[in-house]
Amino acid sequence: MSFDYKRMMKFEHNVGEKEKKYRLYAGAALLAISIFTAQIVLLLVGLVLVATGYSGWCPAYSGLGKNSCTVADAVAAVVEAPKAAAPKTETPKASKKSK
């Protein structure tokens, strides 16, 4: 298995919803433990886990060509992306004429 640097820079979602939760929980736990034990390594690993869990993209997965997203995860990401990018429009309110 080879590591592909070009594929690593695509920034496509490759972490599934279930794995996102695991990464966020494990990262938060490592961050909390690192505060009490003053371990820099735990802090760094916790930060990486939280960042990859939040973003849904893992550079190591991209480089190795691994993807834990299911079809449902990919469809949900595509459907929610236009909603988040669309500008919010307000409906004009009817003006009341004063007498």
PDB file of N, CA, C and O in Angstrom, residues 56-85:
ATOM      1  N   GLY A  56     -14.486  15.932   9.919  1.00  0.00           N
ATOM      2  CA  GLY A  56     -14.904  14.791   9.099  1.00  0.00           C
ATOM      3  C   GLY A  56     -13.874  14.401   8.061  1.00  0.00           C
ATOM      4  O   GLY A  56     -14.158  13.616   7.167  1.00  0.00           O
ATOM      5  N   TRP A  57     -12.672  14.949   8.167  1.00  0.00           N
ATOM      6  CA  TRP A  57     -11.605  14.662   7.208  1.00  0.00           C
ATOM      7  C   TRP A  57     -10.340  14.293   7.959  1.00  0.00           C
ATOM      8  O   TRP A  57      -9.921  15.003   8.874  1.00  0.00           O
ATOM      9  N   CYS A  58      -9.753  13.167   7.586  1.00  0.00           N
ATOM     10  CA  CYS A  58      -8.515  12.705   8.194  1.00  0.00           C
ATOM     11  C   CYS A  58      -7.435  12.653   7.112  1.00  0.00           C
ATOM     12  O   CYS A  58      -7.595  11.934   6.119  1.00  0.00           O
ATOM     13  N   PRO A  59      -6.335  13.404   7.267  1.00  0.00           N
ATOM     14  CA  PRO A  59      -5.299  13.396   6.233  1.00  0.00           C
ATOM     15  C   PRO A  59      -4.639  12.032   6.062  1.00  0.00           C
ATOM     16  O   PRO A  59      -4.263  11.659   4.946  1.00  0.00           O
ATOM     17  N   ALA A  60      -4.514  11.265   7.135  1.00  0.00           N
ATOM     18  CA  ALA A  60      -3.919   9.928   7.014  1.00  0.00           C
ATOM     19  C   ALA A  60      -4.832   9.011   6.196  1.00  0.00           C
ATOM     20  O   ALA A  60      -4.359   8.237   5.363  1.00  0.00           O
ATOM     21  N   TYR A  61      -6.133   9.096   6.426  1.00  0.00           N
ATOM     22  CA  TYR A  61      -7.082   8.312   5.628  1.00  0.00           C
ATOM     23  C   TYR A  61      -7.005   8.699   4.161  1.00  0.00           C
ATOM     24  O   TYR A  61      -7.072   7.857   3.276  1.00  0.00           O
ATOM     25  N   SER A  62      -6.898  10.003   3.887  1.00  0.00           N
ATOM     26  CA  SER A  62      -6.814  10.461   2.494  1.00  0.00           C
ATOM     27  C   SER A  62      -5.577   9.915   1.811  1.00  0.00           C
ATOM     28  O   SER A  62      -5.634   9.464   0.675  1.00  0.00           O
ATOM     29  N   GLY A  63      -4.462   9.975   2.497  1.00  0.00           N
ATOM     30  CA  GLY A  63      -3.214   9.501   1.912  1.00  0.00           C
ATOM     31  C   GLY A  63      -3.213   8.009   1.655  1.00  0.00           C
ATOM     32  O   GLY A  63      -2.627   7.531   0.680  1.00  0.00           O
ATOM     33  N   LEU A  64      -3.866   7.254   2.526  1.00  0.00           N
ATOM     34  CA  LEU A  64      -3.915   5.803   2.371  1.00  0.00           C
ATOM     35  C   LEU A  64      -5.095   5.339   1.522  1.00  0.00           C
ATOM     36  O   LEU A  64      -5.210   4.159   1.210  1.00  0.00           O
ATOM     37  N   GLY A  65      -5.987   6.247   1.163  1.00  0.00           N
ATOM     38  CA  GLY A  65      -7.146   5.879   0.340  1.00  0.00           C
ATOM     39  C   GLY A  65      -8.245   5.197   1.128  1.00  0.00           C
ATOM     40  O   GLY A  65      -9.091   4.521   0.556  1.00  0.00           O
ATOM     41  N   LYS A  66      -8.282   5.391   2.440  1.00  0.00           N
ATOM     42  CA  LYS A  66      -9.296   4.765   3.283  1.00  0.00           C
ATOM     43  C   LYS A  66     -10.481   5.712   3.436  1.00  0.00           C
ATOM     44  O   LYS A  66     -10.319   6.928   3.447  1.00  0.00           O
ATOM     45  N   ASN A  67     -11.672   5.149   3.569  1.00  0.00           N
ATOM     46  CA  ASN A  67     -12.876   5.946   3.715  1.00  0.00           C
ATOM     47  C   ASN A  67     -13.850   5.177   4.592  1.00  0.00           C
ATOM     48  O   ASN A  67     -14.238   4.067   4.262  1.00  0.00           O
ATOM     49  N   SER A  68     -14.262   5.760   5.715  1.00  0.00           N
ATOM     50  CA  SER A  68     -15.214   5.085   6.589  1.00  0.00           C
ATOM     51  C   SER A  68     -16.617   5.667   6.458  1.00  0.00           C
ATOM     52  O   SER A  68     -17.505   5.303   7.227  1.00  0.00           O
ATOM     53  N   CYS A  69     -16.813   6.574   5.507  1.00  0.00           N
ATOM     54  CA  CYS A  69     -18.147   7.137   5.258  1.00  0.00           C
ATOM     55  C   CYS A  69     -19.015   6.096   4.571  1.00  0.00           C
ATOM     56  O   CYS A  69     -18.569   5.395   3.667  1.00  0.00           O
ATOM     57  N   THR A  70     -20.261   6.043   4.966  1.00  0.00           N
ATOM     58  CA  THR A  70     -21.218   5.202   4.273  1.00  0.00           C
ATOM     59  C   THR A  70     -21.902   6.039   3.209  1.00  0.00           C
ATOM     60  O   THR A  70     -21.722   7.253   3.135  1.00  0.00           O
ATOM     61  N   VAL A  71     -22.701   5.418   2.404  1.00  0.00           N
ATOM     62  CA  VAL A  71     -23.420   6.144   1.353  1.00  0.00           C
ATOM     63  C   VAL A  71     -24.362   7.158   1.993  1.00  0.00           C
ATOM     64  O   VAL A  71     -24.496   8.290   1.516  1.00  0.00           O
ATOM     65  N   ALA A  72     -24.995   6.805   3.091  1.00  0.00           N
ATOM     66  CA  ALA A  72     -25.921   7.717   3.762  1.00  0.00           C
ATOM     67  C   ALA A  72     -25.188   8.946   4.292  1.00  0.00           C
ATOM     68  O   ALA A  72     -25.713  10.060   4.238  1.00  0.00           O
ATOM     69  N   ASP A  73     -23.963   8.767   4.821  1.00  0.00           N
ATOM     70  CA  ASP A  73     -23.174   9.899   5.306  1.00  0.00           C
ATOM     71  C   ASP A  73     -22.819  10.844   4.170  1.00  0.00           C
ATOM     72  O   ASP A  73     -22.889  12.061   4.311  1.00  0.00           O
ATOM     73  N   ALA A  74     -22.433  10.288   3.040  1.00  0.00           N
ATOM     74  CA  ALA A  74     -22.046  11.112   1.895  1.00  0.00           C
ATOM     75  C   ALA A  74     -23.243  11.883   1.353  1.00  0.00           C
ATOM     76  O   ALA A  74     -23.126  13.057   1.007  1.00  0.00           O
ATOM     77  N   VAL A  75     -24.397  11.246   1.287  1.00  0.00           N
ATOM     78  CA  VAL A  75     -25.606  11.913   0.790  1.00  0.00           C
ATOM     79  C   VAL A  75     -26.011  13.028   1.755  1.00  0.00           C
ATOM     80  O   VAL A  75     -26.368  14.128   1.328  1.00  0.00           O
ATOM     81  N   ALA A  76     -25.920  12.776   3.053  1.00  0.00           N
ATOM     82  CA  ALA A  76     -26.280  13.799   4.036  1.00  0.00           C
ATOM     83  C   ALA A  76     -25.347  14.999   3.935  1.00  0.00           C
ATOM     84  O   ALA A  76     -25.791  16.149   4.055  1.00  0.00           O
ATOM     85  N   ALA A  77     -24.070  14.776   3.701  1.00  0.00           N
ATOM     86  CA  ALA A  77     -23.120  15.883   3.574  1.00  0.00           C
ATOM     87  C   ALA A  77     -23.406  16.708   2.326  1.00  0.00           C
ATOM     88  O   ALA A  77     -23.316  17.932   2.348  1.00  0.00           O
ATOM     89  N   VAL A  78     -23.780  16.052   1.245  1.00  0.00           N
ATOM     90  CA  VAL A  78     -24.071  16.762   0.003  1.00  0.00           C
ATOM     91  C   VAL A  78     -25.369  17.547   0.125  1.00  0.00           C
ATOM     92  O   VAL A  78     -25.481  18.673  -0.357  1.00  0.00           O
ATOM     93  N   VAL A  79     -26.360  16.988   0.802  1.00  0.00           N
ATOM     94  CA  VAL A  79     -27.658  17.644   0.934  1.00  0.00           C
ATOM     95  C   VAL A  79     -27.557  18.844   1.876  1.00  0.00           C
ATOM     96  O   VAL A  79     -28.142  19.890   1.627  1.00  0.00           O
ATOM     97  N   GLU A  80     -26.780  18.736   2.961  1.00  0.00           N
ATOM     98  CA  GLU A  80     -26.678  19.816   3.936  1.00  0.00           C
ATOM     99  C   GLU A  80     -25.766  20.939   3.478  1.00  0.00           C
ATOM    100  O   GLU A  80     -25.907  22.062   3.934  1.00  0.00           O
ATOM    101  N   ALA A  81     -24.835  20.672   2.596  1.00  0.00           N
ATOM    102  CA  ALA A  81     -23.883  21.701   2.160  1.00  0.00           C
ATOM    103  C   ALA A  81     -24.574  22.883   1.476  1.00  0.00           C
ATOM    104  O   ALA A  81     -24.297  24.031   1.808  1.00  0.00           O
ATOM    105  N   PRO A  82     -25.490  22.667   0.523  1.00  0.00           N
ATOM    106  CA  PRO A  82     -26.150  23.830  -0.097  1.00  0.00           C
ATOM    107  C   PRO A  82     -27.019  24.604   0.887  1.00  0.00           C
ATOM    108  O   PRO A  82     -27.135  25.812   0.785  1.00  0.00           O
ATOM    109  N   LYS A  83     -27.603  23.921   1.856  1.00  0.00           N
ATOM    110  CA  LYS A  83     -28.430  24.611   2.839  1.00  0.00           C
ATOM    111  C   LYS A  83     -27.588  25.572   3.665  1.00  0.00           C
ATOM    112  O   LYS A  83     -28.017  26.676   3.980  1.00  0.00           O
ATOM    113  N   ALA A  84     -26.395  25.145   4.045  1.00  0.00           N
ATOM    114  CA  ALA A  84     -25.529  25.987   4.856  1.00  0.00           C
ATOM    115  C   ALA A  84     -24.969  27.154   4.049  1.00  0.00           C
ATOM    116  O   ALA A  84     -24.744  28.233   4.577  1.00  0.00           O
ATOM    117  N   ALA A  85     -24.749  26.950   2.760  1.00  0.00           N
ATOM    118  CA  ALA A  85     -24.151  27.990   1.922  1.00  0.00           C
ATOM    119  C   ALA A  85     -25.182  28.985   1.386  1.00  0.00           C
ATOM    120  O   ALA A  85     -24.829  30.081   0.982  1.00  0.00           O
TER     121      ALA A  85
END
